[in-house]
mmCIF file of C-alpha atoms and ligand atoms in Angstrom:
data_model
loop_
_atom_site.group_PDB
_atom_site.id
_atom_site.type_symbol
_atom_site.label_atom_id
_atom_site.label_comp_id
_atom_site.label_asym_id
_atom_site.label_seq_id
_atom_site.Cartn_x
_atom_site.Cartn_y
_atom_site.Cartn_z
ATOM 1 C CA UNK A 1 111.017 96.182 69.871
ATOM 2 C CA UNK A 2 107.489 96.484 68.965
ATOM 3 C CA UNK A 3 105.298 99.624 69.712
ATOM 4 C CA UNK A 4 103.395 97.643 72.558
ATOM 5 C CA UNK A 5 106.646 97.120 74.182
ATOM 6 C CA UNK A 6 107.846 100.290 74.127
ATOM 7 C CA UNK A 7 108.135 102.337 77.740
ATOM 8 C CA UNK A 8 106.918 105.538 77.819
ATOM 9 C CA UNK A 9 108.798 106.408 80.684
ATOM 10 C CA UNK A 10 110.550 105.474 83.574
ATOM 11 C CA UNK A 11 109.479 102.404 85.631
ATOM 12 C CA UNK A 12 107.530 103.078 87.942
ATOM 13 C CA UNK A 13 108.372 102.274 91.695
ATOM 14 C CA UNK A 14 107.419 98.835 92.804
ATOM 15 C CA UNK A 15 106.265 98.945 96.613
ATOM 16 C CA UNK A 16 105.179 96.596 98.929
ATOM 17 C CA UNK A 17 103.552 96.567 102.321
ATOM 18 C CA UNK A 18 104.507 93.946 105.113
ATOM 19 C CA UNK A 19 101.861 93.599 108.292
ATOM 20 C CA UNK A 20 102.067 92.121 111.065
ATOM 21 C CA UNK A 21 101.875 92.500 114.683
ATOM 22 C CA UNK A 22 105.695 92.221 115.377
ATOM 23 C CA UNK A 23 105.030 91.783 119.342
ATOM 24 C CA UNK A 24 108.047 90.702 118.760
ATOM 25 C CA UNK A 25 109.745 90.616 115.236
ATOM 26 C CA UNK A 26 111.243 87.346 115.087
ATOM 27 C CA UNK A 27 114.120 86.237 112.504
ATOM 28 C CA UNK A 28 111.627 84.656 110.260
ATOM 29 C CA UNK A 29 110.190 87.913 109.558
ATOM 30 C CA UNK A 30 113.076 89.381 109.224
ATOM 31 C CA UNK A 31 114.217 86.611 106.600
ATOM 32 C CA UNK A 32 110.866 87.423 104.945
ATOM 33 C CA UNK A 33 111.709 91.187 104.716
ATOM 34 C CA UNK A 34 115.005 90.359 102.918
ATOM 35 C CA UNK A 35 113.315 88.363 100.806
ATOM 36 C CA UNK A 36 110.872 91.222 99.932
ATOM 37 C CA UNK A 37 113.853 93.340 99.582
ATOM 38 C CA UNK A 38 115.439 91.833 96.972
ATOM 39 C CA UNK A 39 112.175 92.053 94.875
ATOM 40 C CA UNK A 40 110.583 95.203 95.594
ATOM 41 C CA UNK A 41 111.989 99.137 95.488
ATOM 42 C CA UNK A 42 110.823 99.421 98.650
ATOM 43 C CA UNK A 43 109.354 97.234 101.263
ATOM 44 C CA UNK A 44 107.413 99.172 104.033
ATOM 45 C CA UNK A 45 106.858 97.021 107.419
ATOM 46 C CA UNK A 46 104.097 98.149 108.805
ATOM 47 C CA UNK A 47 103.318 97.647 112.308
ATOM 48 C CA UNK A 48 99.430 96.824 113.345
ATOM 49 C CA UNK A 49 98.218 99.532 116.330
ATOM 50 C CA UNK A 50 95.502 97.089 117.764
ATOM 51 C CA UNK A 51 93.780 98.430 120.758
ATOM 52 C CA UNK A 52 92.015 95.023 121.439
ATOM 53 C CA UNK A 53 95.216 93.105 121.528
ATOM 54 C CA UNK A 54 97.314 93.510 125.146
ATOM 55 C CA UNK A 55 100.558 93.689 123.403
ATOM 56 C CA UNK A 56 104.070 92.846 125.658
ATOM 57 C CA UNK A 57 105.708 96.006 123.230
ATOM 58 C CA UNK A 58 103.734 99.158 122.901
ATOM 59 C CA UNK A 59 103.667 100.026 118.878
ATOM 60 C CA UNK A 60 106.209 102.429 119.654
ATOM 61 C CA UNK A 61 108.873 100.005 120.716
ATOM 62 C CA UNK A 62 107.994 97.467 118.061
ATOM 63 C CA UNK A 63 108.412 100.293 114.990
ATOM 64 C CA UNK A 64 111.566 101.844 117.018
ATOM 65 C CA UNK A 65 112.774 98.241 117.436
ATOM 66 C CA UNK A 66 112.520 97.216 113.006
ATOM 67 C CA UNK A 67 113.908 100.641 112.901
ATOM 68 C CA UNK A 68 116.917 99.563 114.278
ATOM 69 C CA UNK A 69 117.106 95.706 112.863
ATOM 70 C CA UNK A 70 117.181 97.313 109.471
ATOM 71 C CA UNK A 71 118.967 100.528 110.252
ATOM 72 C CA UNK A 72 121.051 99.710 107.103
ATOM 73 C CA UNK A 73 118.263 98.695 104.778
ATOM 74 C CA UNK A 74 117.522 101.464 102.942
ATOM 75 C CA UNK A 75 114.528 99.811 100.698
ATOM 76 C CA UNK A 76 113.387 98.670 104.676
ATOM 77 C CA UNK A 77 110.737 101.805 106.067
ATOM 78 C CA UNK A 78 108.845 100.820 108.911
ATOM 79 C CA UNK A 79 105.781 102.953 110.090
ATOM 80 C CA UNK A 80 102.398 102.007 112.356
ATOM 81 C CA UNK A 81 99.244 102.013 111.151
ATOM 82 C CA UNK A 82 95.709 101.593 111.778
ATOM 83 C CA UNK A 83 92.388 100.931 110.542
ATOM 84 C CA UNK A 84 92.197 98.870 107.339
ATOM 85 C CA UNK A 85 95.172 97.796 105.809
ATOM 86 C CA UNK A 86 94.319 98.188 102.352
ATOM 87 C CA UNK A 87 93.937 101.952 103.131
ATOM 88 C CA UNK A 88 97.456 101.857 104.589
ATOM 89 C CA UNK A 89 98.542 100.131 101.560
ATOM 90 C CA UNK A 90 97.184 102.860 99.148
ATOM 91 C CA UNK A 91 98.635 105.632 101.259
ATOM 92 C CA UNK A 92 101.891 104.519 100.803
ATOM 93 C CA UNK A 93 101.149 103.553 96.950
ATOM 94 C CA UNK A 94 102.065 100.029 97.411
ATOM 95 C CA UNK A 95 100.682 97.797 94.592
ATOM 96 C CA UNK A 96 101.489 94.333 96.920
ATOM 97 C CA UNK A 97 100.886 92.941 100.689
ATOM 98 C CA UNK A 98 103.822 90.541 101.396
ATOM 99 C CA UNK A 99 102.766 87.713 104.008
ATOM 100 C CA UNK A 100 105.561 84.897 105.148
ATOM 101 C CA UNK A 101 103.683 81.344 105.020
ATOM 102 C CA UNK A 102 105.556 78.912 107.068
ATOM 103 C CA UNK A 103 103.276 75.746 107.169
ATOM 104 C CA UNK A 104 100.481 74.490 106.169
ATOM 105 C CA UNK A 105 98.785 75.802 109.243
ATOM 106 C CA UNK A 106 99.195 79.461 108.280
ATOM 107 C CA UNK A 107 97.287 78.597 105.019
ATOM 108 C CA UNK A 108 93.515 79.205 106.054
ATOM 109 C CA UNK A 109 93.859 82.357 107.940
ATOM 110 C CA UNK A 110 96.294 83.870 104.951
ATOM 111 C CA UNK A 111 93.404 82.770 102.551
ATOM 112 C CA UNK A 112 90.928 84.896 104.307
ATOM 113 C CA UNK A 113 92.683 87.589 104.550
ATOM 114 C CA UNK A 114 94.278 87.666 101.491
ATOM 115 C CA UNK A 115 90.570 87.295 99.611
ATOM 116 C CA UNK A 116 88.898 89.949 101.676
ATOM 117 C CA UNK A 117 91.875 92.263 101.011
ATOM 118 C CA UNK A 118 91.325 91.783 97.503
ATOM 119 C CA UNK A 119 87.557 91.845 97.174
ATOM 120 C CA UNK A 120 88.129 95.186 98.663
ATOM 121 C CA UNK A 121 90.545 96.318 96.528
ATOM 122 C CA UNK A 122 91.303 94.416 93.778
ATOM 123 C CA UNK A 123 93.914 96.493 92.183
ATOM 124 C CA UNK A 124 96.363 95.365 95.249
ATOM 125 C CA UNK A 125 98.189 91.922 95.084
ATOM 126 C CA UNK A 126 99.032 89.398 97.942
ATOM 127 C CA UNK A 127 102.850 87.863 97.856
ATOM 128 C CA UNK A 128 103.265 85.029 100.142
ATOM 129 C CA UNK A 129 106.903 84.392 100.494
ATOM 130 C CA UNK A 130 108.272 81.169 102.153
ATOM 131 C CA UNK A 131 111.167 81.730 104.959
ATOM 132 C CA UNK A 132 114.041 79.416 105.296
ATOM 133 C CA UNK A 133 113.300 76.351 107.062
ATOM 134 C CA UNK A 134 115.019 77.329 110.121
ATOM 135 C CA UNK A 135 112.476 79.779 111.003
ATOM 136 C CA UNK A 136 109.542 78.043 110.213
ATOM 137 C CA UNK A 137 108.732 77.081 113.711
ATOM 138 C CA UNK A 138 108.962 80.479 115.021
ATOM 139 C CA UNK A 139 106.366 82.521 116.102
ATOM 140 C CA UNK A 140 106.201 85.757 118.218
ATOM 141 C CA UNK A 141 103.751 83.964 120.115
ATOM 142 C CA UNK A 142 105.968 81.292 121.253
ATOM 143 C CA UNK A 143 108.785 83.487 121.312
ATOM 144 C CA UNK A 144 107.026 85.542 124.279
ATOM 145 C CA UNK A 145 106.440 82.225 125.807
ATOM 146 C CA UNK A 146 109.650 80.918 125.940
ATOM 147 C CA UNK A 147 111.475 84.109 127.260
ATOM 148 C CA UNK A 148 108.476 84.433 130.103
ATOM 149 C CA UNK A 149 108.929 81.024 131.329
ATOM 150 C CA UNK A 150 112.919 81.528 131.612
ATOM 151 C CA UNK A 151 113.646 79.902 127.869
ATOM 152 C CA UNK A 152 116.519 81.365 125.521
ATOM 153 C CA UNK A 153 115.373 82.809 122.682
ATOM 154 C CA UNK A 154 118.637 83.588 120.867
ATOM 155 C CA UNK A 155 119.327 82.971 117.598
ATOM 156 C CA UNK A 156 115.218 83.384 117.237
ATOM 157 C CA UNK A 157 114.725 87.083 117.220
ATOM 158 C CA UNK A 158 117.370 89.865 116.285
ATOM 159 C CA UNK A 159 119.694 90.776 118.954
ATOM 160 C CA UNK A 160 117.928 94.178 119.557
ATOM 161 C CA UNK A 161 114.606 91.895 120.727
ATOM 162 C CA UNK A 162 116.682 90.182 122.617
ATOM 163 C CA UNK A 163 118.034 93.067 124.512
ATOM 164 C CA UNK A 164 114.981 94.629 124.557
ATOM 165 C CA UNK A 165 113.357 91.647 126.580
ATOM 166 C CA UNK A 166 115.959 91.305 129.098
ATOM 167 C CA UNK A 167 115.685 94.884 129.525
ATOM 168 C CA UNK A 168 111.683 94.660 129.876
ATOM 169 C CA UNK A 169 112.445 91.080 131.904
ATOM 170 C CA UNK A 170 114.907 92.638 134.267
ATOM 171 C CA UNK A 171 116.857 90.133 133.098
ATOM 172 C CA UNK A 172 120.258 91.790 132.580
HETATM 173 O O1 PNS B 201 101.056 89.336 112.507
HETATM 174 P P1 PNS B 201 99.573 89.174 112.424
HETATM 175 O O2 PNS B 201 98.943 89.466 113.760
HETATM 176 O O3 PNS B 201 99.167 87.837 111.860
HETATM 177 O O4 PNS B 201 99.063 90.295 111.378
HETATM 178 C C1 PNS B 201 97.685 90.434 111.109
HETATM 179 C C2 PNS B 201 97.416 91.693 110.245
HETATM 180 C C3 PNS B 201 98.017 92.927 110.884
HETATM 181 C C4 PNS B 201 98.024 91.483 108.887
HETATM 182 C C5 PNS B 201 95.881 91.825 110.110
HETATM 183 O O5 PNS B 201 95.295 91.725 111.373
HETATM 184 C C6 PNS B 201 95.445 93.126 109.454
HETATM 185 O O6 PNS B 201 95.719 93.352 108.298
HETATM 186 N N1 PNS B 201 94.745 93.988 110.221
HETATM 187 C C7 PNS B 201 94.265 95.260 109.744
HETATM 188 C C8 PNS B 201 92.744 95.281 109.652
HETATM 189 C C9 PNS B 201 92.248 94.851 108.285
HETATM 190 O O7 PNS B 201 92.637 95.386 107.272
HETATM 191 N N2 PNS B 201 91.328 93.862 108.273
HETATM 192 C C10 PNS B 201 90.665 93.395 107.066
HETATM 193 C C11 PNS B 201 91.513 92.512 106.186
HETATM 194 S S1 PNS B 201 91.561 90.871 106.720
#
């Protein structure tokens, strides 16, 4: 092994942020955050507080609701934040900013964003994984939607959303 190649130490930790709004996390982000979790050390979901938006879940349910979905996950953290997520990302010394892209749709807004991000700090990567086709229909959005109007949503959104709406729903 040449010189160049050589480590000087151990590698260092490889972690990645994962924002979103989550109102509510759907199975296509969790297939994303499996995804990221098979590449990074740690993948840290991090849950937008937006005081503009109306959400259906307060921040706390949406963090305490990941928290349970990947109870098991041990590279899975999931935390709030606010503010700009670059400064987020560099608080929790993540080097990459996972986004899921599912169609062609999703492109311009993740372009923005994803170029912004990196004019202000350039030093921190965007990762756009792909989920598997079954979820790339699926949207929180629509996912709220459905459930309002009386629609199933299973097999969408982890069984703790689900619960979670019927609960919020009265729909026991
Ligand atoms: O799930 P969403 O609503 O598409 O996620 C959007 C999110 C949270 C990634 C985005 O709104 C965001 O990063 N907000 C934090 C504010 C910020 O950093 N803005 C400047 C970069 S575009």
């Amino acid at each position: 092994m040449t010189a160049d190649r050589q480590r000087s130490g151990p590698c260092p930790e490889r972690v990645a942020v994962y924002p979103g709004s989550f109102d509510p996390i759907t199975n296509g982000h969790v297939d994303i955050i499996e995804r990221g979790a098979r590449l990074f050390d740690r993948i840290i979901v991090a849950v937008l507080v937006n005081p503009d938006k109306q959400p259906l879940f307060s921040v706390e349910e949406r963090v305490e609701t990941a928290r349970e979905v990947f109870r098991d996950e041990p590279k899975v953290e999931v935390d709030a934040f606010e503010g700009l997520l670059i400064d987020f990302a560099r608080q929790c010394k993540a080097s990459v900013i996972v986004r899921g892209l599912r169609a062609v749709s999703d492109f311009e807004y993740e372009f923005q964003m994803a170029l912004m991000n990196r004019r202000l700090a350039p030093d921190i990567e965007t990762v756009f994984m792909m989920p598997a086709e079954a979820y790339t229909y699926i949207s929180s959005r629509l996912v709220r939607e459905v459930f309002t109007l009386g629609g199933t949503v299973q097999g969408l959104v982890p069984e703790e959303v689900e619960t979670r709406l019927r609960r919020k729903f009265a729909r026991e």
